[in-house]
Tab-separated table of C-alpha atoms and ligand atoms in Angstrom:
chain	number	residue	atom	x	y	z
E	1	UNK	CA	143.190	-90.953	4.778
E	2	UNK	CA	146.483	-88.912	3.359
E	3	UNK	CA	145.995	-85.637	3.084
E	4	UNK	CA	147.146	-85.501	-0.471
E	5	UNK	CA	143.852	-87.714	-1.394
E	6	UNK	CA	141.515	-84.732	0.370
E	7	UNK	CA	143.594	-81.931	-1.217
E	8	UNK	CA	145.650	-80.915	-4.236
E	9	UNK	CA	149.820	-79.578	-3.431
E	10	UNK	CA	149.037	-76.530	-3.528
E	11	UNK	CA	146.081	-76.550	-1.037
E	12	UNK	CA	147.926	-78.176	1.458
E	13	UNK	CA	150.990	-75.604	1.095
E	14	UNK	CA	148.472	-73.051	2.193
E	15	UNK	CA	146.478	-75.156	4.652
E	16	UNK	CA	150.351	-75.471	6.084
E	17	UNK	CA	150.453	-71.581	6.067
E	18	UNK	CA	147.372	-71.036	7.453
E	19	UNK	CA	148.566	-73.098	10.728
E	20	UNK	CA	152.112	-72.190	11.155
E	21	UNK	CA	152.888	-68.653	9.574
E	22	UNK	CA	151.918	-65.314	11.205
E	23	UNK	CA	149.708	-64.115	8.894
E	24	UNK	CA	146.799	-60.803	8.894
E	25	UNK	CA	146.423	-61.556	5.295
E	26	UNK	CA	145.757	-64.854	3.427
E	27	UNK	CA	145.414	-64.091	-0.417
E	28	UNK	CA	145.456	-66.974	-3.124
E	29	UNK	CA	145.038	-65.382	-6.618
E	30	UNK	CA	145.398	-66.722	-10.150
E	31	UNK	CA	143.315	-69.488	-12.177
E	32	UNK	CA	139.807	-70.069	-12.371
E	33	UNK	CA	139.369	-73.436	-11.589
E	34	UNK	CA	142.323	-73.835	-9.675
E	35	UNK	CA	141.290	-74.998	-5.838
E	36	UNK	CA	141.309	-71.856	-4.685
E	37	UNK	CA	137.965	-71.268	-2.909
E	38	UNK	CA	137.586	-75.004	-1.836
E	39	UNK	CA	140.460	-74.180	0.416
E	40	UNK	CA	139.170	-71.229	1.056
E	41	UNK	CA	135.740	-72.525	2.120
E	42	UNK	CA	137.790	-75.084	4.774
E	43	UNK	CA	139.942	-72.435	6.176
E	44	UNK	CA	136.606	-70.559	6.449
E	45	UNK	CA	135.528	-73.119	9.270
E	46	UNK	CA	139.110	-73.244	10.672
E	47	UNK	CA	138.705	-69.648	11.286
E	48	UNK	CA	135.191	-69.863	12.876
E	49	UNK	CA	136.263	-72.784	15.342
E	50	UNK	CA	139.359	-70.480	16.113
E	51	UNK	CA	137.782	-66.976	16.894
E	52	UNK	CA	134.807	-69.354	18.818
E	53	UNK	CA	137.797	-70.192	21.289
E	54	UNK	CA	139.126	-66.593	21.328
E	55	UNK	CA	135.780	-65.209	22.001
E	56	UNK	CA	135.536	-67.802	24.828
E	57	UNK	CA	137.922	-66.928	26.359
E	58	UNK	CA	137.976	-63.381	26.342
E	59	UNK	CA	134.148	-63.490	27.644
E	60	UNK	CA	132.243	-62.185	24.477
E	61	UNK	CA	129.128	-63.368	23.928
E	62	UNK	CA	128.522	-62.257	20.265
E	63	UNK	CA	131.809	-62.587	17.870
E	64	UNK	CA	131.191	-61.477	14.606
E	65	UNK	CA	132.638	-62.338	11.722
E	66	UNK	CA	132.337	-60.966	8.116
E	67	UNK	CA	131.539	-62.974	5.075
E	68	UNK	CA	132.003	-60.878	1.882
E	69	UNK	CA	131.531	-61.513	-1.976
E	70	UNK	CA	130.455	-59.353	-5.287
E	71	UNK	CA	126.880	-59.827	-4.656
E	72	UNK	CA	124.330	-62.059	-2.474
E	73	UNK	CA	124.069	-64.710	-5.232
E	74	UNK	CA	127.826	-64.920	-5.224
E	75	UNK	CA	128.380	-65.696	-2.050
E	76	UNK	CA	125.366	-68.231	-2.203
E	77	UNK	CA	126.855	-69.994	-4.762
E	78	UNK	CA	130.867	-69.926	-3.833
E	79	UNK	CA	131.127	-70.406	-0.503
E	80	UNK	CA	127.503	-71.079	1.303
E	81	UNK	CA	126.507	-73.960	-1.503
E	82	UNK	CA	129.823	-74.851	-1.912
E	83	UNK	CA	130.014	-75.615	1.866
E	84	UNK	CA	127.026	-77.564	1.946
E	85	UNK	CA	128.396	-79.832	-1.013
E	86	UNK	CA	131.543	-79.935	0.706
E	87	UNK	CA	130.899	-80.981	4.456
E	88	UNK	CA	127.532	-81.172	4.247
E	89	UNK	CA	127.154	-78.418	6.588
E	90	UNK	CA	123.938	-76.678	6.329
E	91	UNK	CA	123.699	-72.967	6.957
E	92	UNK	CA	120.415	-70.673	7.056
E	93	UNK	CA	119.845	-67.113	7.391
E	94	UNK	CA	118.191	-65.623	10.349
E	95	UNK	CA	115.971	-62.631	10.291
E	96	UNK	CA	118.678	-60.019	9.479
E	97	UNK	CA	120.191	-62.045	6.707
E	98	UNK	CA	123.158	-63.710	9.007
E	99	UNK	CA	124.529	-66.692	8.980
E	100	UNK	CA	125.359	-68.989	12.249
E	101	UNK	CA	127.872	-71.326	12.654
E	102	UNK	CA	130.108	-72.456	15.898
E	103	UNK	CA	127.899	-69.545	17.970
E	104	UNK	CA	129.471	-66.933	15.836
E	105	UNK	CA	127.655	-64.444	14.313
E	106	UNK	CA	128.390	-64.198	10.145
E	107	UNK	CA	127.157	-60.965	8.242
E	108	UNK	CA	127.860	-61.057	4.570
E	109	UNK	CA	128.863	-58.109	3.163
E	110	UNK	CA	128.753	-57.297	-0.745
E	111	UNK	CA	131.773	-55.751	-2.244
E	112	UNK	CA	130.174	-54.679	-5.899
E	113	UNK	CA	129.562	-51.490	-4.941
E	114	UNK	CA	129.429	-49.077	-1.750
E	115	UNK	CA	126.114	-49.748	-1.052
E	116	UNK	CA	127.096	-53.294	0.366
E	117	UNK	CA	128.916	-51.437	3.449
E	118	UNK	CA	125.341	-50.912	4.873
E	119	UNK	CA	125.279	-54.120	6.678
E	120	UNK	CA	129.121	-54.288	8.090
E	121	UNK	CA	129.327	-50.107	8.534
E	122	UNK	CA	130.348	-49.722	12.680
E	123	UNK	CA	130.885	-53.473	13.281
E	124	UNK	CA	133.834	-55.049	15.046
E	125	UNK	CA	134.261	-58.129	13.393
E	126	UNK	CA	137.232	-60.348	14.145
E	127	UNK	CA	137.775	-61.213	10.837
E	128	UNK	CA	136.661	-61.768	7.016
E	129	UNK	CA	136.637	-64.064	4.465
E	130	UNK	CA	136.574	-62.208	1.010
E	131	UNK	CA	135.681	-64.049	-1.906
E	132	UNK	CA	136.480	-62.646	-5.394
E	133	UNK	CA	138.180	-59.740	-3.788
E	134	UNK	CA	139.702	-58.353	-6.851
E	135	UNK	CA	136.178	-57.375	-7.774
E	136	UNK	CA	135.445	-55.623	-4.754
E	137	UNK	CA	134.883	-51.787	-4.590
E	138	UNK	CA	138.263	-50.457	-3.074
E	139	UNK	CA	136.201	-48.569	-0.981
E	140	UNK	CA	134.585	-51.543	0.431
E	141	UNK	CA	137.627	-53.303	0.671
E	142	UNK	CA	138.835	-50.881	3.158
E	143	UNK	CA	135.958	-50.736	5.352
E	144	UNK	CA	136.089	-54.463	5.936
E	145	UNK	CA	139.876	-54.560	6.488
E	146	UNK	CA	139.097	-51.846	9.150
E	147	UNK	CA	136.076	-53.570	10.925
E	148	UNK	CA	138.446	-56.433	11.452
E	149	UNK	CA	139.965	-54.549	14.605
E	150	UNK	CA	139.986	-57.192	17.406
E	151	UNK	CA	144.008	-57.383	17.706
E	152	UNK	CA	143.921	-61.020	16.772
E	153	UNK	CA	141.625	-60.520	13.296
E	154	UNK	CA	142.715	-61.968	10.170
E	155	UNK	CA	141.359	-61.511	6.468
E	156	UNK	CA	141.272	-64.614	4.093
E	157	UNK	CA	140.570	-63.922	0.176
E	158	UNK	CA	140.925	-65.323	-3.408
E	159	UNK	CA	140.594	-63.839	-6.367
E	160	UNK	CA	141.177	-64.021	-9.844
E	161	UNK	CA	143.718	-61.884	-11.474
E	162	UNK	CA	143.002	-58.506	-13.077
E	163	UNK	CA	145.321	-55.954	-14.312
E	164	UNK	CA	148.527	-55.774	-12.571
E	165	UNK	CA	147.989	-52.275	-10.926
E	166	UNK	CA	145.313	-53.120	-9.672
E	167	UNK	CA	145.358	-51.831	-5.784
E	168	UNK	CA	144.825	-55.820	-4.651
E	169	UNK	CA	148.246	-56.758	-6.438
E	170	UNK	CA	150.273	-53.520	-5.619
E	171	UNK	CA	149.251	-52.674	-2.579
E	172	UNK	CA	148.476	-56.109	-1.013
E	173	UNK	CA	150.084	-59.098	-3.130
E	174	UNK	CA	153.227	-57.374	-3.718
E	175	UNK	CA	153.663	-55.883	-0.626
E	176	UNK	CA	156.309	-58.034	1.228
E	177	UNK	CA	157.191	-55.754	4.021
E	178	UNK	CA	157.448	-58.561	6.601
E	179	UNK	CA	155.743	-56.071	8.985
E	180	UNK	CA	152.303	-56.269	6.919
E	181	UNK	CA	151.925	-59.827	7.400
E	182	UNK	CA	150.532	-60.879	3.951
E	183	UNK	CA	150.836	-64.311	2.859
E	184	UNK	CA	149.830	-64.759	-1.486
E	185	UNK	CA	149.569	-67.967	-2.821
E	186	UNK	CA	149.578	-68.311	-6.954
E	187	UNK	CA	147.212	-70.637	-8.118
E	188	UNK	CA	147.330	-71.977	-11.924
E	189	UNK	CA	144.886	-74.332	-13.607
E	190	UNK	CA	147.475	-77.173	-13.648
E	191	UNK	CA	147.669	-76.887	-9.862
E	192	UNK	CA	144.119	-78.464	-9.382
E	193	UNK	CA	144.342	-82.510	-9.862
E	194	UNK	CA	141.618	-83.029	-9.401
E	195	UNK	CA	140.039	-81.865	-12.924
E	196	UNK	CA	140.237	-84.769	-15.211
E	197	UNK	CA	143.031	-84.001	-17.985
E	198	UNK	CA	140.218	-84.497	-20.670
E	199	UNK	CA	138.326	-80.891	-19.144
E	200	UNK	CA	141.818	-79.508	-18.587
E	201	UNK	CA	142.826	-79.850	-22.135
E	202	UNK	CA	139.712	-78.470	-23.291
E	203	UNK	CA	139.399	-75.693	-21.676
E	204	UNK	CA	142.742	-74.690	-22.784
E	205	UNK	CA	142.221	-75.349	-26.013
E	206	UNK	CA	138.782	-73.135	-26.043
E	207	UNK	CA	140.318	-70.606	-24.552
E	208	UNK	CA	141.572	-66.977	-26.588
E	209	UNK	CA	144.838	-66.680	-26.288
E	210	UNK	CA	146.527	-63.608	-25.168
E	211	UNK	CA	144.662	-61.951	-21.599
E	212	UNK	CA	142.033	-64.283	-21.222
E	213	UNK	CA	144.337	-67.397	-21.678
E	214	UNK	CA	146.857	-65.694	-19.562
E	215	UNK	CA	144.505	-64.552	-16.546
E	216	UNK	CA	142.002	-67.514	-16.532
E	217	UNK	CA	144.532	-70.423	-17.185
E	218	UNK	CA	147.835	-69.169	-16.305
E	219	UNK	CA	146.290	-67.410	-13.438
E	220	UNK	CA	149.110	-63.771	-14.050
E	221	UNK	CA	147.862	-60.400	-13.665
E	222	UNK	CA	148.093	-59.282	-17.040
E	223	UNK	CA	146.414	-56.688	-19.926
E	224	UNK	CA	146.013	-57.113	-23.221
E	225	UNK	CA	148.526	-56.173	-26.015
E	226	UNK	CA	147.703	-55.862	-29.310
E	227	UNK	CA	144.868	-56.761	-31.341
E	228	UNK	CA	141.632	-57.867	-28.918
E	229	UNK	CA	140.564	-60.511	-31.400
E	230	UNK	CA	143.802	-62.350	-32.201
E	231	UNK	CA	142.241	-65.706	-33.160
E	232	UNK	CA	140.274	-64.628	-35.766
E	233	UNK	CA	141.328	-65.646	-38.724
E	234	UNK	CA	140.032	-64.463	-42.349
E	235	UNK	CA	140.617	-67.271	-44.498
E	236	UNK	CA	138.952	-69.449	-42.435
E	237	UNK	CA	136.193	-67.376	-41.065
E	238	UNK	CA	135.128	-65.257	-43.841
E	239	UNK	CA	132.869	-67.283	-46.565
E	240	UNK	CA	130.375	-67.263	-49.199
E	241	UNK	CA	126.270	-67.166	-48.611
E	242	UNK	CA	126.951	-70.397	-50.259
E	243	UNK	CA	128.336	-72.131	-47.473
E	244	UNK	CA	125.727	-71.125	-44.719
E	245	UNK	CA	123.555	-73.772	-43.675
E	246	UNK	CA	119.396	-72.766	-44.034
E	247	UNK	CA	116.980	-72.553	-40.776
E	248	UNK	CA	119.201	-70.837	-38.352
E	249	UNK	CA	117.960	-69.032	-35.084
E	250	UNK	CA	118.116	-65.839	-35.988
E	251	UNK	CA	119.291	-62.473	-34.383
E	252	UNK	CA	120.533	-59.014	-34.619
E	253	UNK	CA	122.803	-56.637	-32.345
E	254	UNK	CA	122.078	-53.087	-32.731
E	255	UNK	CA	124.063	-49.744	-31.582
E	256	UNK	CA	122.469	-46.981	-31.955
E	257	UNK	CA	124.602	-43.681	-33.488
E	258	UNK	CA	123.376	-40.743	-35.478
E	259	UNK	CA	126.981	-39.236	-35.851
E	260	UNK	CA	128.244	-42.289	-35.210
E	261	UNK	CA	127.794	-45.353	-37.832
E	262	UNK	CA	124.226	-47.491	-36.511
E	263	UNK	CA	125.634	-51.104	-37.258
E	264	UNK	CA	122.800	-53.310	-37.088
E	265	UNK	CA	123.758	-56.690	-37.284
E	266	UNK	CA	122.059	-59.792	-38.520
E	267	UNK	CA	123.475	-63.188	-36.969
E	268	UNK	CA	122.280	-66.520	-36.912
E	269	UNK	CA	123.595	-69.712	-34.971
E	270	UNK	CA	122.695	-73.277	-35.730
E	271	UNK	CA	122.487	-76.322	-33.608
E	272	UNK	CA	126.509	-76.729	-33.416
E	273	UNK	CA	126.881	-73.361	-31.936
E	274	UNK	CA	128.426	-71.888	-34.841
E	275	UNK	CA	127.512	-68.663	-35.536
E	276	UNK	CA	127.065	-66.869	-38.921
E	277	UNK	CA	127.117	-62.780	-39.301
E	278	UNK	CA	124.915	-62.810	-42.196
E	279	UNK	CA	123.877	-59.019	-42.966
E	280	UNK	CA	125.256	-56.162	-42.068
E	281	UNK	CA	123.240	-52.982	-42.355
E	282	UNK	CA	125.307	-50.039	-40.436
E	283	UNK	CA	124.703	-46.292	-41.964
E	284	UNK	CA	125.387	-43.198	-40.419
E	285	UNK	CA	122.664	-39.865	-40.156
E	286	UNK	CA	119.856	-41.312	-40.314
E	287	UNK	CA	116.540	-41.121	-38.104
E	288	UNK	CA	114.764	-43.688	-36.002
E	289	UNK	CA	112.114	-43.934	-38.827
E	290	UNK	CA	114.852	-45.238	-40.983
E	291	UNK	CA	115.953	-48.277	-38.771
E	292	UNK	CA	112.173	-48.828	-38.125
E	293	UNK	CA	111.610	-49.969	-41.862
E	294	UNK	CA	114.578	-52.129	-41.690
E	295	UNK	CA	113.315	-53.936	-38.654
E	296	UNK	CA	110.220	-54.666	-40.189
E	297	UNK	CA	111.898	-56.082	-42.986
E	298	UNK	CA	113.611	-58.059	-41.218
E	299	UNK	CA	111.151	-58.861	-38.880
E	300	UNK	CA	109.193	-59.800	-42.375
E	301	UNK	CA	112.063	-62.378	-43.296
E	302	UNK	CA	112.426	-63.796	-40.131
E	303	UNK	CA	109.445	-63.278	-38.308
E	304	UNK	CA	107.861	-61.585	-35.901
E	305	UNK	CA	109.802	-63.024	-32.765
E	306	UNK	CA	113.085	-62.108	-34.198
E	307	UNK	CA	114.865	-60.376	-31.006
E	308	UNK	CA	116.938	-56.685	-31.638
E	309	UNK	CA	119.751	-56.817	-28.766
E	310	UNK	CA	119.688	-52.937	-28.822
E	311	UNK	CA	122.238	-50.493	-26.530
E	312	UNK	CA	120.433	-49.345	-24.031
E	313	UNK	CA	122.136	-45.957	-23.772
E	314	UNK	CA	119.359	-44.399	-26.112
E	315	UNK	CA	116.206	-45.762	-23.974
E	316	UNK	CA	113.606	-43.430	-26.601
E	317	UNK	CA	115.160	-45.428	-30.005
E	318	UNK	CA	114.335	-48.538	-27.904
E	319	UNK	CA	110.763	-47.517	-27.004
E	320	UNK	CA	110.508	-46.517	-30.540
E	321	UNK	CA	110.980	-50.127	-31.745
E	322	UNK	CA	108.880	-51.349	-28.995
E	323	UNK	CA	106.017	-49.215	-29.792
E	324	UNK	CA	106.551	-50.371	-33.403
E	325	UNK	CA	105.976	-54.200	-32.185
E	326	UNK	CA	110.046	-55.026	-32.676
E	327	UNK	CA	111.258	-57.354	-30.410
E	328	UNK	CA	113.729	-55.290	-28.837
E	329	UNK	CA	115.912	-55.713	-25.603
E	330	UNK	CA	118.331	-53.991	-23.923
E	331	UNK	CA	121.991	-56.199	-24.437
E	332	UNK	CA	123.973	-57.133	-21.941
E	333	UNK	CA	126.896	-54.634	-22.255
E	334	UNK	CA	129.109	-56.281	-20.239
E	335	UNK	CA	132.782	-55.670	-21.980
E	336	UNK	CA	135.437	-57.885	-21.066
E	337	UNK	CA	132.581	-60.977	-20.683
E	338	UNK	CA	131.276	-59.829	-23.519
E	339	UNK	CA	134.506	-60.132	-25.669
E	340	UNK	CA	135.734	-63.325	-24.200
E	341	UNK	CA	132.665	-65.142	-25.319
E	342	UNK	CA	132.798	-63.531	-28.899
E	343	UNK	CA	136.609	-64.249	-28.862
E	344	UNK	CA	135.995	-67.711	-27.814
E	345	UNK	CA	133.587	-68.261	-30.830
E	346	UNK	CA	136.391	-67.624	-33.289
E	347	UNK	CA	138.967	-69.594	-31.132
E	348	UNK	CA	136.791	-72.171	-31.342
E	349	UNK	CA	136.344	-72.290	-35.701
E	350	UNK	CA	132.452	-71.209	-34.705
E	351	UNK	CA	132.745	-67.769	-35.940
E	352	UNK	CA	131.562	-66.757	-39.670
E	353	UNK	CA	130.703	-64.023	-41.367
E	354	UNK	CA	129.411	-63.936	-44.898
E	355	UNK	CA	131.867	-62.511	-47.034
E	356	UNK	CA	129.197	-59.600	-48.796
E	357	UNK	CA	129.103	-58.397	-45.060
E	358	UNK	CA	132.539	-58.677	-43.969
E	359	UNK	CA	133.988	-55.051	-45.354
E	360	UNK	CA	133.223	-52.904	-42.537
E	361	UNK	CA	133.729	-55.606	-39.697
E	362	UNK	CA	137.437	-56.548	-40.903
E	363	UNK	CA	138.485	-53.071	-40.892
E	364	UNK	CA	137.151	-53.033	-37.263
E	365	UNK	CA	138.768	-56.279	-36.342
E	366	UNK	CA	142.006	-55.313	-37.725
E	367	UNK	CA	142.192	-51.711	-35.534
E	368	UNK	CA	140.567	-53.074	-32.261
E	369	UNK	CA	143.206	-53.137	-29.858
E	370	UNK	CA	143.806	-53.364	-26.028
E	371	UNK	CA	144.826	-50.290	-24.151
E	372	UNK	CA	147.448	-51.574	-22.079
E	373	UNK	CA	146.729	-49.116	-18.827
E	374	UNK	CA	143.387	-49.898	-18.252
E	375	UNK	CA	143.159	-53.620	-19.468
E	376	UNK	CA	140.106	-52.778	-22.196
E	377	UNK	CA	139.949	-51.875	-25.729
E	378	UNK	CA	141.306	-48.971	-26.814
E	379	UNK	CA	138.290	-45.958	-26.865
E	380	UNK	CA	137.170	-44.650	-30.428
E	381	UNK	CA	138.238	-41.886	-32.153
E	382	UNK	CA	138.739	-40.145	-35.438
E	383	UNK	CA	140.199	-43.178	-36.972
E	384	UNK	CA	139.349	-45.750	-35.270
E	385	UNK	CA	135.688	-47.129	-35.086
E	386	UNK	CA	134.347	-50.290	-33.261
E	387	UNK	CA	130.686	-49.777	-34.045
E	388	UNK	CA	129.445	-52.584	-35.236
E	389	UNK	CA	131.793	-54.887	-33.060
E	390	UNK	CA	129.963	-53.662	-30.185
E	391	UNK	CA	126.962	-54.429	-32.237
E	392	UNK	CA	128.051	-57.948	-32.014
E	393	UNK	CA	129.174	-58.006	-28.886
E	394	UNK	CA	126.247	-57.033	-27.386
E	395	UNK	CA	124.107	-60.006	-29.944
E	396	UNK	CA	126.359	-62.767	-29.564
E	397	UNK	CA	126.982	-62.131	-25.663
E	398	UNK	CA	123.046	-61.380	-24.345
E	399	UNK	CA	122.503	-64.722	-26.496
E	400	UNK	CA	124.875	-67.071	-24.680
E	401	UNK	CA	125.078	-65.137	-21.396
E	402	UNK	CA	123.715	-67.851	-18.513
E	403	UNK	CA	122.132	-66.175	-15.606
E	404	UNK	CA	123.926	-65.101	-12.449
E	405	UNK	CA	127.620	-63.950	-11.747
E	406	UNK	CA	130.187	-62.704	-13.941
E	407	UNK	CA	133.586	-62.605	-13.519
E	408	UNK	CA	135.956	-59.424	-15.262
E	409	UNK	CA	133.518	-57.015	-14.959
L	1	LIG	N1	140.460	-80.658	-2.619
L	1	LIG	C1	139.580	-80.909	-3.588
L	1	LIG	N2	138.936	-82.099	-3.624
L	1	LIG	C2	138.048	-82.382	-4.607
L	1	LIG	N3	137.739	-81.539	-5.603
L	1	LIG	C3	138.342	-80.337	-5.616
L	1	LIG	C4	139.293	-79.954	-4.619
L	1	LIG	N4	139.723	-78.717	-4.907
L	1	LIG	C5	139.069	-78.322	-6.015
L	1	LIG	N5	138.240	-79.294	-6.461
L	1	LIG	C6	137.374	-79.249	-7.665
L	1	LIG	O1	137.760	-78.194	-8.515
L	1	LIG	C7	136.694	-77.266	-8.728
L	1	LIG	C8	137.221	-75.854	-8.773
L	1	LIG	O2	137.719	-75.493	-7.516
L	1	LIG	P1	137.501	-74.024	-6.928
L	1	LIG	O3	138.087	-74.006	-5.572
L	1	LIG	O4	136.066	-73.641	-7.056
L	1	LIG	O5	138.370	-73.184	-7.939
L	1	LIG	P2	138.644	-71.598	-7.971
L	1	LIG	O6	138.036	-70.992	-6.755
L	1	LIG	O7	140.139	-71.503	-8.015
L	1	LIG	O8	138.001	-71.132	-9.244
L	1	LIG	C9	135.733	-77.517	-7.586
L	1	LIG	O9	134.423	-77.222	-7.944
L	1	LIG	C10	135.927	-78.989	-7.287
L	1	LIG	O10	135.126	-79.749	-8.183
L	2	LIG	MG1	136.579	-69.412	-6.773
């Protein structure tokens, strides 16, 4: 079979690399979506049967080789699944939590924080595959580059973008000094043919413009600039109690703030996925008892089950609740995740708020802006207040987050 049928342009420019350049460093960046780890995952193997021959012949019995990723279930699902799926290649751990394949030894190693060095910390590896590198500690980062020190190691990655100084695009992607060795390979959404145009198109369309289109389909190292939420839209999104269909499943975000405005926040989506802000209750100087009474009256409306997505910076307001039979949770704080999937809600036309609670939010939407430098929203201060957006955030996100891994954190 052609080898255009088994893999898209752009894979087989790198699979092309990956034979006949002399390379330390293999890095394909850009879209999600794109190809980039299924090539990844086959030059993977390549690698293995390569260093299997090396080790051969320079007599040792035990190669090692270093298999790296955010976290465990990250690596499970990207490359270990994925190669199952893909070649139907089966791969266990053994006691210690390596893999096996082609007599070489595979530790995985997890990059999210410095704690994941444990495992790789004194090895000699003679080489790594890094998966999602941009999210890797830099700290980690380094320690794997410097356990591959057999003379003939080489490190494989991909990763999605992040901001552009970040030390994996400086130091690393841009770095052509041909002495450095470091081959980078762009990927964009369009390069992957094998999507079907319909999924393509949609996800496109669903996705905010401005970073997040940029990053995810575009695949550039970008920040923001600007306003965060730039598809919102008042004319469309802000409407009368009229218009807001009855029986919704019903929420509320909370952030807690004595000096600070409290928003608390209460949303509810129905079965399209559109969701309505319906009442918005934010005050500032007030005690716990205070919010306490409002729960209940909510909790009275909407009964008993109604769940508080709460900040979990002030642990005592939450036990508070608790021990006053609220539902209440810590959110899932998560920023940039947490804004994409609030942004994507309004990109989308499934973003409301009820126009008798819309005062305070609008000002917020209007001022919330990205701070170029670090590729987040600008901090609050004297003038500017994102309260109860964070009050959302944290509602609308812990409500659609799935499970497992994810990305920009
Ligand atoms: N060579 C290929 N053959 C068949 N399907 C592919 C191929 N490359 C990519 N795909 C499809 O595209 C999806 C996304 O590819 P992936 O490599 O996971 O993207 P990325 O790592 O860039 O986010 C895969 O799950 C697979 O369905
Ligand atoms: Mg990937």
């Amino acid at each position: 079979m052609a080898l255009i049928n088994l893999l898209t342009k752009k894979q087989i420019e790198v699979l092309q690399s990956y034979l006949n350049d002399d390379w330390k460093y293999l890095i394909l960046n850009g879209a999600v979506r794109a190809g980039k780890t299924v090539i990844d995952n086959y030059l993977f193997l390549l690698e293995l049967k390569r260093i299997k021959q090396l080790a051969e012949r320079e007599k040792e019995p035990h190669p090692q080789y270093i298999l790296a990723g955010y976290s465990s279930n990250s690596i499970y699902t990207n490359v270990i699944s994925s190669i199952e799926n893909q070649f139907g290649i089966v791969m266990k751990t053994d006691r210690h939590g390596h893999y096996h394949l082609f007599g070489i030894d595979i530790v995985p190693a997890y990059t999210g924080s410095v704690r994941g060095i444990g495992a790789i910390r004194g090895m000699t590896s003679y080489g790594a595959y890094i998966n999602e590198a941009s999210l890797a500690t830099h700290e980690v980062f380094q320690e794997i580059v410097q356990r591959c020190s057999v003379g003939s190691a080489r490190i494989i990655c991909d990763t999605n973008p992040d901001i552009p100084t970040h030390w994996l695009k400086t130091d690393y992607i841009d770095n052509h000094d041909p002495k450095a060795r470091i081959k980078a390979f762009s990927f964009t959404i369009d390069d992957n043919t094998f999507l079907s145009k319909d999924y393509v198109e949609s996800l496109k369309a669903a996705t905010p413009r401005g970073m997040f289109y940029d990053r995810s389909i575009l695949g550039q190292w970008v920040t923001g600039d600007g306003i965060v939420y730039q598809d919102f839209n008042k004319d469309t999104m802000v409407i009368p109690r009229n218009r807001v269909p009855d029986g919704l499943d019903y929420y509320v975000g909370v952030d807690w703030g004595y000096e600070h405005p409290n928003p608390i926040i209460l949303l509810g989506d129905d079965k399209d996925g559109n969701t309505y802000v319906l009442e918005d209750y934010t005050q500032k100087h007030k005690f716990i008892n205070y919010w306490v009474k409002i729960a209940q009256n909510l909790q009275t409306r909407f009964g008993r089950n109604l769940i508080f997505y709460a900040d979990s910076a002030r642990p005592d307001n939450v036990n508070e609740f608790q021990a006053n039979d609220i539902n209440c949770i810590n959110a899932n704080k998560n920023v940039l995740p947490g804004i994409e999937c609030v942004a994507k809600k309004m990109r989308e036309g499934k973003f409301f708020i009820v126009d008798t609670a819309a005062e305070g939010l609008l000002d917020e939407i209007y001022q919330y802006a990205w701070d170029e430098k670090t590729g987040e929203p600008l901090k609050e201060n004297e003038v500017r207040h994102n309260d109860r957006l964070d009050a959302l955030r944290y509602a609308i996100y812990s409500r659609n987050v799935k499970g497992g891994f994810v990305p920009w954190t």
